[in-house]
XYZ file of C-alpha atoms in Angstrom:
689
model
C -115.955 90.896 -56.713
C -116.166 94.655 -55.537
C -116.588 93.550 -51.913
C -113.692 91.141 -51.709
C -111.070 93.429 -53.880
C -112.303 96.794 -50.909
C -111.805 94.321 -49.039
C -108.747 92.559 -49.229
C -107.091 96.291 -50.176
C -108.679 97.277 -46.820
C -106.601 94.327 -45.320
C -103.396 95.407 -47.206
C -103.424 99.339 -46.022
C -103.879 97.797 -42.882
C -100.596 95.216 -43.171
C -98.323 98.135 -44.351
C -99.236 99.843 -41.216
C -99.021 96.928 -38.794
C -95.589 96.553 -40.411
C -93.939 100.405 -39.899
C -95.730 100.144 -36.584
C -93.908 96.703 -35.537
C -90.972 97.553 -32.715
C -87.738 98.546 -34.029
C -85.171 96.508 -31.978
C -83.342 99.425 -31.779
C -85.119 101.981 -31.846
C -85.577 101.408 -27.470
C -81.820 102.770 -27.480
C -79.822 104.850 -30.241
C -79.831 108.759 -30.623
C -82.467 108.560 -33.206
C -85.035 106.204 -31.083
C -87.604 109.406 -30.344
C -87.013 110.126 -34.703
C -88.168 106.825 -35.362
C -91.000 106.486 -32.899
C -92.032 110.246 -34.257
C -91.877 109.384 -38.064
C -93.871 105.809 -37.656
C -96.354 108.218 -35.561
C -96.389 109.971 -38.661
C -96.630 107.543 -41.216
C -98.679 105.594 -39.489
C -101.326 108.379 -38.607
C -101.535 109.872 -42.762
C -101.672 106.453 -44.512
C -104.913 105.753 -42.128
C -106.107 109.028 -42.865
C -105.498 108.151 -46.575
C -107.020 105.336 -46.022
C -110.966 106.248 -47.807
C -109.529 107.622 -50.114
C -107.600 104.479 -51.607
C -110.863 102.808 -50.883
C -112.816 105.627 -53.642
C -110.194 105.158 -56.066
C -111.036 100.771 -55.782
C -114.598 101.721 -56.750
C -112.992 102.834 -60.142
C -110.657 100.105 -60.487
C -111.302 98.526 -63.648
C -112.662 94.696 -63.658
C -109.684 91.976 -63.873
C -108.653 90.209 -67.354
C -109.340 86.747 -67.131
C -107.257 83.780 -66.042
C -103.420 83.323 -68.154
C -102.132 80.118 -65.839
C -103.290 77.220 -64.156
C -99.593 77.323 -62.368
C -98.906 78.713 -59.131
C -96.839 81.818 -60.162
C -95.258 85.096 -58.658
C -96.799 88.280 -58.795
C -94.444 91.679 -58.856
C -95.886 93.816 -56.323
C -93.200 96.573 -56.396
C -92.486 99.333 -59.293
C -89.164 97.490 -60.181
C -87.627 94.920 -57.371
C -84.267 93.466 -58.008
C -83.712 89.815 -58.026
C -80.587 88.206 -55.625
C -78.623 85.090 -56.189
C -79.305 84.670 -52.271
C -81.808 85.024 -49.770
C -80.821 88.019 -48.204
C -80.414 91.952 -49.720
C -76.160 90.946 -49.309
C -76.422 88.779 -52.281
C -75.659 89.707 -55.781
C -78.566 91.454 -57.942
C -79.000 88.599 -60.973
C -82.221 90.395 -62.452
C -84.797 93.023 -61.701
C -88.715 92.645 -62.385
C -91.673 95.036 -63.218
C -94.895 95.699 -61.355
C -96.687 93.272 -62.409
C -94.891 90.543 -63.953
C -95.140 86.834 -63.129
C -92.781 84.375 -62.923
C -92.125 80.532 -62.283
C -92.644 79.885 -58.500
C -90.648 77.022 -56.885
C -90.386 77.151 -53.182
C -90.914 80.180 -50.147
C -87.748 80.573 -47.581
C -88.093 82.886 -44.661
C -88.975 85.963 -46.084
C -88.078 85.053 -50.097
C -89.613 83.394 -52.428
C -87.162 81.188 -54.977
C -88.206 82.042 -58.120
C -87.154 81.590 -61.916
C -86.509 83.907 -64.189
C -86.067 82.701 -67.303
C -87.578 79.112 -67.234
C -84.139 78.261 -66.199
C -82.337 80.529 -63.819
C -83.632 80.822 -60.734
C -83.406 83.883 -58.147
C -85.054 85.465 -54.860
C -87.666 88.145 -54.657
C -88.507 89.519 -51.357
C -91.835 88.879 -50.218
C -92.905 92.397 -49.477
C -92.293 92.803 -53.291
C -93.774 90.429 -54.421
C -97.017 88.221 -53.957
C -97.439 84.409 -54.575
C -100.665 83.657 -57.120
C -103.098 81.053 -56.854
C -104.124 78.694 -59.841
C -105.485 80.435 -62.180
C -106.201 83.606 -60.234
C -106.487 86.856 -62.858
C -103.599 88.901 -63.152
C -104.294 92.412 -60.910
C -105.188 95.700 -62.590
C -102.091 97.522 -63.874
C -101.307 100.095 -61.415
C -100.964 103.335 -62.267
C -102.799 103.262 -65.395
C -105.532 102.002 -65.040
C -106.220 103.813 -61.609
C -108.788 106.469 -61.410
C -110.372 107.904 -58.644
C -114.140 109.268 -58.929
C -114.653 113.067 -60.331
C -117.274 113.095 -56.519
C -114.865 111.912 -54.866
C -111.733 114.909 -55.765
C -113.034 116.957 -53.698
C -113.171 115.638 -50.236
C -109.656 113.272 -51.178
C -107.919 116.974 -51.959
C -109.216 118.134 -48.085
C -108.211 114.338 -46.736
C -104.151 115.171 -48.362
C -104.615 119.276 -47.465
C -104.887 117.766 -43.907
C -102.172 115.714 -43.776
C -99.268 117.225 -46.182
C -97.585 119.076 -43.079
C -97.816 115.735 -41.372
C -95.711 114.990 -44.745
C -93.722 117.584 -44.472
C -92.574 116.878 -40.973
C -92.040 113.642 -41.657
C -89.382 114.732 -44.946
C -88.036 116.992 -42.037
C -87.341 113.941 -39.867
C -85.086 111.848 -42.586
C -83.557 114.578 -43.416
C -82.096 115.837 -39.673
C -82.053 111.830 -38.511
C -79.490 111.631 -41.771
C -77.453 114.665 -41.159
C -77.172 114.202 -37.342
C -75.703 110.131 -38.141
C -73.345 111.526 -40.287
C -71.882 113.967 -37.614
C -72.180 111.832 -35.068
C -70.745 108.418 -37.040
C -69.567 109.796 -39.933
C -65.923 110.084 -39.223
C -65.616 107.251 -37.003
C -64.290 103.744 -37.093
C -67.267 102.008 -36.034
C -65.731 98.773 -34.178
C -67.381 95.132 -33.266
C -68.829 95.263 -30.206
C -69.735 98.930 -30.311
C -74.096 98.597 -30.958
C -74.967 101.880 -30.811
C -73.816 103.322 -34.365
C -75.149 100.052 -36.181
C -78.432 100.290 -33.868
C -78.172 104.023 -35.056
C -77.926 102.987 -38.520
C -80.884 100.678 -38.265
C -82.816 103.370 -37.004
C -81.887 105.700 -39.359
C -82.571 102.799 -42.133
C -86.107 102.498 -40.829
C -87.151 106.605 -40.890
C -85.935 105.866 -44.207
C -88.165 103.619 -45.367
C -91.332 105.020 -43.331
C -90.380 108.534 -45.603
C -90.252 106.728 -49.049
C -93.418 104.421 -48.560
C -95.501 107.321 -47.321
C -94.280 110.017 -49.302
C -95.026 108.059 -52.546
C -98.337 106.968 -51.583
C -99.002 110.584 -50.970
C -97.611 111.886 -53.997
C -99.666 109.089 -55.552
C -103.097 110.210 -54.654
C -102.222 113.978 -55.274
C -102.154 112.712 -59.279
C -104.914 111.185 -59.420
C -106.760 113.632 -57.113
C -105.776 116.196 -60.063
C -105.226 119.936 -58.520
C -102.682 121.077 -56.353
C -102.904 120.732 -52.759
C -102.988 123.416 -50.261
C -102.603 122.911 -46.760
C -106.204 122.860 -44.389
C -105.397 123.099 -41.026
C -106.660 120.091 -38.559
C -107.656 120.457 -34.906
C -106.084 122.404 -32.300
C -104.965 119.533 -30.492
C -103.553 117.351 -32.662
C -101.757 120.116 -34.077
C -100.273 120.911 -30.506
C -99.560 117.257 -30.150
C -96.931 117.395 -32.638
C -95.191 120.190 -32.251
C -93.176 119.211 -28.929
C -91.299 116.424 -28.805
C -87.096 115.126 -27.509
C -86.496 113.296 -23.486
C -85.927 113.831 -20.101
C -83.716 112.056 -18.535
C -82.267 111.793 -14.893
C -80.160 109.258 -13.011
C -78.346 108.660 -10.065
C -75.043 106.174 -9.462
C -72.435 105.494 -7.111
C -68.797 104.808 -8.394
C -66.075 103.682 -5.817
C -61.805 104.082 -6.875
C -59.302 102.109 -4.956
C -55.400 100.882 -5.427
C -53.862 98.781 -3.250
C -50.541 97.239 -2.965
C -49.597 93.326 -1.560
C -52.673 93.763 0.208
C -52.859 97.226 1.395
C -55.090 100.465 0.357
C -53.206 102.948 -1.324
C -56.505 105.141 -2.224
C -59.716 105.050 -1.858
C -63.017 107.125 -3.813
C -66.422 106.672 -2.595
C -69.360 109.231 -4.576
C -72.537 109.215 -5.610
C -72.978 110.477 -8.406
C -76.270 111.927 -10.830
C -77.132 112.397 -13.820
C -80.354 115.001 -15.860
C -81.090 115.697 -19.232
C -83.163 117.017 -21.607
C -83.278 117.624 -25.445
C -86.537 118.830 -26.416
C -87.791 120.120 -30.132
C -90.699 122.460 -31.216
C -92.407 123.460 -34.132
C -93.643 126.606 -33.817
C -94.993 126.699 -37.505
C -94.514 124.557 -40.333
C -91.616 126.116 -41.760
C -89.814 127.343 -38.101
C -88.269 124.730 -35.333
C -86.714 125.770 -32.217
C -84.270 123.189 -30.327
C -83.132 123.472 -26.601
C -80.759 120.964 -24.562
C -79.347 121.244 -21.209
C -77.950 118.802 -19.375
C -75.455 118.243 -15.949
C -72.903 115.015 -15.656
C -70.521 114.076 -12.861
C -68.368 111.797 -13.563
C -65.327 110.056 -11.887
C -61.620 109.819 -11.922
C -60.919 108.950 -7.405
C -63.212 112.691 -7.537
C -66.156 114.062 -8.894
C -65.757 115.791 -12.722
C -68.710 117.787 -12.747
C -70.468 118.572 -16.192
C -72.740 121.744 -16.838
C -73.875 121.812 -20.658
C -77.146 124.404 -22.212
C -77.582 125.446 -25.369
C -80.750 126.626 -27.928
C -81.572 126.717 -31.963
C -83.581 127.927 -34.086
C -84.434 127.201 -37.449
C -86.231 128.727 -40.763
C -86.979 126.785 -43.678
C -88.050 128.729 -46.499
C -90.443 125.839 -48.559
C -87.385 122.924 -49.479
C -85.412 125.975 -51.178
C -83.224 126.904 -48.498
C -82.871 127.079 -45.124
C -81.174 129.296 -41.994
C -80.326 129.159 -38.177
C -78.250 130.010 -35.211
C -77.372 128.015 -32.239
C -75.013 129.460 -29.269
C -74.123 127.582 -26.219
C -73.058 127.796 -22.732
C -70.708 124.816 -21.028
C -68.690 124.368 -17.694
C -66.406 121.829 -16.171
C -65.387 121.930 -12.773
C -62.818 119.310 -11.172
C -63.014 119.243 -7.315
C -59.403 117.685 -7.079
C -58.142 121.352 -8.264
C -60.287 124.341 -8.710
C -58.282 126.492 -11.019
C -58.341 123.898 -13.679
C -62.666 124.653 -13.857
C -63.374 126.016 -17.172
C -66.472 128.285 -18.515
C -67.506 128.177 -22.556
C -69.729 130.145 -24.259
C -71.214 130.159 -28.136
C -72.734 130.708 -30.880
C -72.908 129.769 -34.402
C -74.602 131.068 -37.643
C -75.642 128.714 -40.038
C -77.487 128.673 -43.922
C -78.374 126.336 -46.728
C -80.084 126.249 -50.050
C -80.999 123.642 -52.404
C -82.141 125.006 -55.988
C -82.354 121.488 -57.436
C -82.238 117.481 -56.157
C -78.885 117.449 -57.778
C -76.871 120.320 -55.835
C -76.790 121.181 -52.185
C -74.999 124.020 -50.976
C -74.600 125.302 -47.400
C -72.514 127.130 -44.528
C -71.301 128.039 -41.622
C -69.450 130.529 -38.994
C -69.093 129.814 -35.681
C -67.385 131.779 -32.784
C -66.412 130.032 -29.445
C -64.908 131.712 -26.037
C -63.663 129.731 -22.599
C -62.151 130.989 -19.453
C -59.959 129.340 -17.345
C -56.954 127.161 -17.819
C -56.996 125.583 -20.640
C -54.287 122.422 -21.725
C -53.144 121.610 -24.797
C -50.555 120.076 -27.046
C -48.075 121.622 -29.306
C -48.047 119.463 -32.636
C -44.807 117.914 -32.116
C -44.390 114.213 -31.160
C -42.979 114.242 -26.749
C -41.274 117.527 -26.133
C -43.484 118.421 -22.735
C -44.752 121.254 -24.122
C -47.772 120.937 -22.506
C -49.243 124.841 -20.876
C -52.387 126.157 -19.819
C -53.951 129.058 -21.225
C -56.303 131.576 -19.136
C -58.508 132.918 -22.288
C -59.192 131.518 -25.263
C -61.176 132.700 -28.503
C -62.215 130.860 -31.734
C -63.428 131.566 -34.998
C -64.392 128.821 -37.071
C -65.931 129.691 -40.938
C -66.535 126.284 -43.429
C -68.871 125.908 -46.505
C -69.777 122.763 -48.679
C -71.257 122.171 -51.539
C -72.669 118.563 -52.404
C -73.701 117.235 -55.639
C -76.328 114.321 -55.669
C -76.884 111.799 -58.579
C -79.849 109.846 -57.987
C -79.970 109.608 -54.228
C -77.348 106.851 -54.423
C -74.150 109.146 -55.080
C -73.156 111.862 -52.551
C -69.946 114.063 -53.762
C -69.240 117.034 -51.358
C -66.891 119.609 -51.436
C -66.129 121.210 -48.312
C -63.460 123.654 -46.683
C -62.377 125.336 -43.341
C -60.972 127.895 -41.482
C -60.453 128.130 -37.947
C -58.238 130.530 -35.357
C -57.612 130.435 -32.175
C -56.499 132.990 -30.050
C -54.800 132.319 -26.381
C -53.029 134.103 -23.212
C -50.150 132.512 -22.061
C -48.484 133.749 -18.775
C -49.890 137.309 -20.295
C -48.005 136.209 -23.879
C -50.402 137.036 -26.421
C -50.235 134.067 -29.447
C -52.582 131.892 -32.032
C -52.531 129.831 -34.606
C -54.998 128.536 -38.000
C -55.754 125.670 -39.364
C -57.348 125.362 -42.497
C -58.362 122.319 -44.971
C -60.152 121.095 -47.671
C -61.539 117.942 -48.361
C -63.276 116.009 -51.304
C -65.387 113.113 -50.240
C -67.865 110.734 -52.161
C -69.773 108.691 -50.736
C -72.010 106.119 -52.253
C -74.460 103.834 -51.692
C -75.874 101.441 -53.975
C -78.719 100.099 -51.873
C -80.211 100.015 -48.195
C -77.508 99.210 -46.003
C -74.459 99.231 -47.725
C -72.209 102.078 -48.168
C -68.691 103.271 -48.664
C -66.929 106.948 -48.805
C -63.795 108.247 -49.682
C -61.981 111.236 -49.111
C -59.582 113.592 -50.298
C -58.104 116.470 -47.614
C -55.507 118.668 -47.117
C -54.896 120.793 -43.088
C -52.594 123.361 -42.548
C -52.177 124.471 -39.607
C -49.668 127.921 -39.181
C -49.252 129.812 -35.758
C -47.838 133.213 -35.458
C -44.524 132.741 -34.118
C -43.704 129.414 -33.615
C -43.407 128.552 -37.203
C -40.925 125.770 -36.669
C -44.328 124.142 -35.520
C -46.270 124.649 -38.968
C -47.310 121.364 -40.699
C -49.258 120.410 -43.533
C -51.501 117.033 -43.459
C -51.977 115.267 -47.109
C -54.770 112.503 -45.800
C -56.645 110.157 -47.535
C -59.440 107.779 -46.714
C -61.862 104.911 -47.630
C -64.639 103.352 -45.526
C -67.489 100.447 -46.916
C -69.892 98.799 -44.656
C -72.471 96.566 -45.239
C -75.607 95.547 -42.866
C -77.606 92.213 -43.835
C -80.100 90.148 -42.773
C -80.043 87.671 -39.542
C -77.680 89.903 -37.779
C -75.130 90.300 -40.934
C -72.530 93.083 -40.584
C -69.067 94.022 -42.435
C -66.879 96.621 -42.613
C -63.636 97.849 -43.590
C -61.597 101.016 -43.051
C -58.026 102.151 -44.398
C -56.369 105.543 -43.701
C -53.153 106.540 -44.698
C -52.075 110.316 -43.479
C -48.119 112.351 -44.825
C -47.483 114.825 -41.999
C -44.988 117.320 -42.674
C -43.455 119.755 -40.327
C -42.204 122.583 -41.204
C -39.954 122.347 -38.131
C -36.225 120.443 -38.937
C -33.697 118.848 -36.358
C -35.596 117.510 -33.027
C -36.887 114.275 -33.359
C -40.003 116.216 -32.141
C -40.054 117.903 -35.665
C -39.585 115.008 -38.161
C -42.301 114.353 -40.986
C -43.875 111.203 -40.797
C -46.774 108.948 -42.214
C -49.419 106.755 -40.222
C -51.284 103.847 -41.941
C -54.008 101.824 -40.712
C -56.584 98.961 -41.986
C -59.742 97.841 -40.066
C -62.037 94.988 -41.180
C -64.721 93.208 -39.616
C -66.987 90.126 -41.042
C -69.742 89.036 -38.820
C -71.784 86.407 -40.277
C -74.859 86.118 -38.178
C -74.100 82.932 -37.497
C -71.319 81.316 -37.581
C -67.767 82.700 -37.371
C -67.224 85.903 -36.367
C -63.950 88.071 -36.852
C -62.176 91.027 -36.431
C -58.933 92.780 -36.980
C -57.062 96.187 -37.234
C -53.469 97.157 -38.093
C -51.821 100.672 -37.852
C -48.051 101.937 -38.371
C -46.105 105.684 -38.293
C -42.627 105.525 -39.621
C -40.791 108.797 -38.999
C -38.473 110.303 -41.642
C -34.923 111.122 -40.880
C -33.891 114.540 -40.928
C -29.711 114.325 -41.058
C -28.664 112.760 -37.287
C -32.050 112.959 -35.847
C -34.384 109.659 -36.501
C -37.217 108.022 -34.624
C -38.426 104.328 -33.522
C -40.727 103.161 -36.273
C -44.477 102.170 -34.103
C -46.383 99.663 -35.880
C -49.516 98.102 -33.199
C -52.583 95.660 -33.992
C -54.859 93.785 -32.217
C -57.740 90.479 -33.740
C -60.180 88.859 -32.413
C -61.837 85.918 -33.742
C -63.990 83.068 -32.491
C -68.059 82.384 -32.624
C -70.998 83.978 -33.267
C -74.029 82.130 -32.159
C -77.476 84.194 -32.672
C -78.903 86.749 -34.765
C -80.810 89.991 -33.969
C -79.955 88.885 -30.795
C -76.724 87.100 -30.301
C -73.568 85.645 -28.176
C -69.870 86.470 -28.771
C -66.723 84.785 -27.456
C -63.044 84.498 -28.771
C -59.301 84.327 -28.036
C -58.254 88.292 -28.764
C -53.951 88.857 -29.397
C -52.422 92.451 -29.224
C -49.190 93.641 -29.757
C -47.527 97.286 -29.767
C -44.258 96.858 -30.823
C -41.446 99.710 -31.375
C -38.936 99.181 -34.392
C -35.881 100.202 -33.348
C -34.908 102.358 -36.610
C -31.870 104.785 -34.799
C -28.398 103.397 -35.008
C -28.614 101.882 -31.313
C -26.306 99.540 -30.257
C -26.551 95.716 -29.181
C -30.784 96.176 -30.052
C -31.932 94.604 -32.977
C -35.456 96.033 -34.784
C -37.867 94.127 -32.683
C -35.685 93.915 -28.978
C -36.763 97.468 -27.669
C -38.145 97.225 -24.081
C -41.138 98.969 -24.137
C -42.718 96.377 -26.843
C -45.922 94.180 -25.510
C -48.107 91.915 -25.911
C -51.638 90.828 -24.777
C -53.943 88.226 -24.856
C -56.572 86.893 -23.386
C -60.409 86.031 -24.061
C -63.298 88.376 -24.956
C -67.128 88.077 -25.224
C -69.621 90.647 -26.172
C -74.030 89.761 -26.193
C -76.325 92.083 -27.303
C -79.629 90.164 -26.366
C -83.042 92.055 -27.018
C -85.666 91.114 -25.890
C -89.158 92.572 -26.115
C -89.469 94.892 -24.094
C -86.008 94.223 -21.966
C -82.878 94.606 -23.938
C -79.121 93.611 -22.591
C -75.327 94.829 -23.983
C -73.245 93.975 -22.405
C -68.827 92.898 -23.209
C -66.332 91.229 -20.944
C -62.420 90.829 -21.362
C -59.469 89.053 -19.035
C -56.210 89.353 -20.202
C -52.241 89.179 -19.554
C -50.091 92.122 -20.155
C -46.274 90.607 -21.367
C -42.820 92.841 -21.284
C -41.251 90.513 -23.917
C -38.562 91.960 -24.621
C -37.556 92.481 -20.395
C -36.705 89.488 -18.345
C -37.925 88.865 -14.809
C -40.606 91.310 -15.696
C -43.830 91.308 -14.414
C -46.890 89.924 -16.223
C -50.738 91.763 -14.655
C -53.545 90.956 -15.643
C -57.109 93.462 -15.984
C -61.016 92.171 -15.602
C -63.043 94.584 -17.580
C -66.638 94.072 -17.422
C -69.471 96.380 -18.610
C -73.210 96.432 -19.550
C -76.140 98.318 -20.375
C -80.220 97.368 -20.143
C -83.067 98.955 -21.242
C -86.530 98.045 -20.291
C -89.428 99.977 -21.775
C -92.224 100.320 -18.885
C -94.530 101.956 -21.588
C -95.015 103.934 -24.272
C -93.270 106.774 -23.443
C -91.149 105.275 -20.610
C -87.588 103.785 -20.455
C -85.903 102.395 -17.332
C -81.950 102.315 -17.909
C -79.082 100.859 -16.061
C -74.969 100.891 -16.957
C -72.418 98.731 -15.426
C -67.924 99.226 -15.173
C -65.556 97.572 -13.738
C -62.385 96.580 -14.135
C -59.711 95.259 -12.149
C -55.900 94.791 -13.059
C -52.673 94.251 -11.361
C -50.705 91.587 -10.254
C -48.999 89.428 -7.457
C -45.341 90.795 -7.753
C -43.574 92.421 -4.347
C -44.518 96.435 -4.643
C -47.017 95.588 -8.387
C -50.424 97.958 -7.109
C -53.481 97.124 -7.812
C -56.258 99.230 -9.318
C -60.186 98.554 -9.584
C -63.246 100.661 -10.018
C -67.214 99.681 -9.671
C -69.253 102.507 -11.157
C -73.318 102.012 -11.684
C -75.551 104.564 -12.776
C -79.376 103.836 -12.738
C -82.142 106.070 -14.810
C -85.724 106.986 -15.844
C -85.770 108.655 -19.647
C -89.436 110.319 -20.762
C -90.039 110.793 -24.269
C -92.075 113.691 -25.434
C -94.036 114.206 -28.760
C -95.949 111.927 -30.994
C -99.651 111.482 -30.658
C -102.232 108.789 -29.200
C -102.784 106.977 -32.290
């Protein structure tokens, strides 16, 4: 039996490696794609290097017990596995089973086994954490009670572990930084249903975390059996060098054509060629030191090219797993060909540190400085008072600190505070203001793919000379997201904010309350819907009053497919100014600026490996329903992007945007624009495993 057991074990480990190595549907196109590729390669290499130790463990495994059942059963292979009411991770948990326990088998539905938990109640268990046991098959030897590594192999096993411990540390670092990067990019934004990038990045993050957890668990189990401490051992230089530099380099070229016309006569036109180039690299100088570099040049077109240049470098040093310090510096330049006086140059510098005395506590702080030369457009806090002005020198200093309390890895309480001071010259008139705020945030992740965030925040802005523009915001927010099997998604977002302005009298300084509600439901197959509702109400101050505002958007239709899907359906949006002021002969809903937008919208996300295509389009009408005879302009909009993986390291990208808007009414202006960009992305890092 031993040869058979060893063969089965090797097949199982190979299966785990192949599972980890399978292509991710989103790996080609997300901000975390480079990290996902590197994490997958590290996990594969570590598990592959540990295979000899697994074989040595098998040689010391005790003989299995005799058969105890003559019926087909499901045996739990995970340490503790949830049972669910339906065949998906989105279904409710109805129980759990421990490793080695067996349950009566009913049937298999896709990636789920249907079992009887207690002889009567039925439940589903993932095939990933269970196995089908044929009639008469004896139970597997219990882990970890029956596991042992023969003493003659322990020294060799410790050396193999030592050769791979730095790879494991790197995998843990990638998982931490990927989670931090995801929070910075998407933590404070509402994720729209047709914005595939954040959902794809979430899937990439889940993959990275799965690689890290699975590999760490395997490594720790073997290290415990090997006995003694594990000391890092230097691997061959070629392998080490291949891991130390990672990142990507991208370049693209495109064209933009924009024009305006009226009654068939061209009024203005711009036809330009533009290009983008960027590099984002990270170098592991030592296991404790990392150096990052980024640089790029991009062109945007709004009837004239706008050029953006940026370059930055950052450094981080880790003191084991308990603390880290870092520093960063960057330069940015903005150029507008239409008006040289709007050119800007900005330099920034930052210092940061963090300490993690235990798994439950994590504290960090950051100090940042920036200086902007050139004319900077800014707007004061008041509403609709045309207070825009230019500054020739702008200096910002920011300091922030946060403390995280972690409970079991599923619930995190974050307490943060920050202060930002800004000094600027306005026509030789030196002024300054400051922003000070504090935030309490509670993040909860009961299981993979499901999360919620609840936060309370207070923000105060103070001016040195214009105290009437001072204000305080009191904000509460709740967000919940869920990713399920088969492309199922759901999310909800609720925000309420009260702004208390110190100024009195003019309507621009009225206090207000604003509220927003967003909801999304995608079943993977069938009817989907998404909607948002926003309202803003101004509090009267004596004779000073303002009308309220309500906007809403809704899209509902049919969704076909799962990982690759197509959505189409009607959409409706309104912008309603509620006349709450004393306006003669104008009812509550009779403001002339009220509009209604309606039409059809479609989106597609096709994953045809090695090709990935995403796109969306809509056609709509705009109607001023309170104005008789008002024109009804239309808008057609189309945008899409495609990614083709040429090789393991090279992607071809293409992006297209096109819109045309206007009406056939006499004198109406029609605007159109088409933008095309094609580029190459070369990924650096990883190994040839």
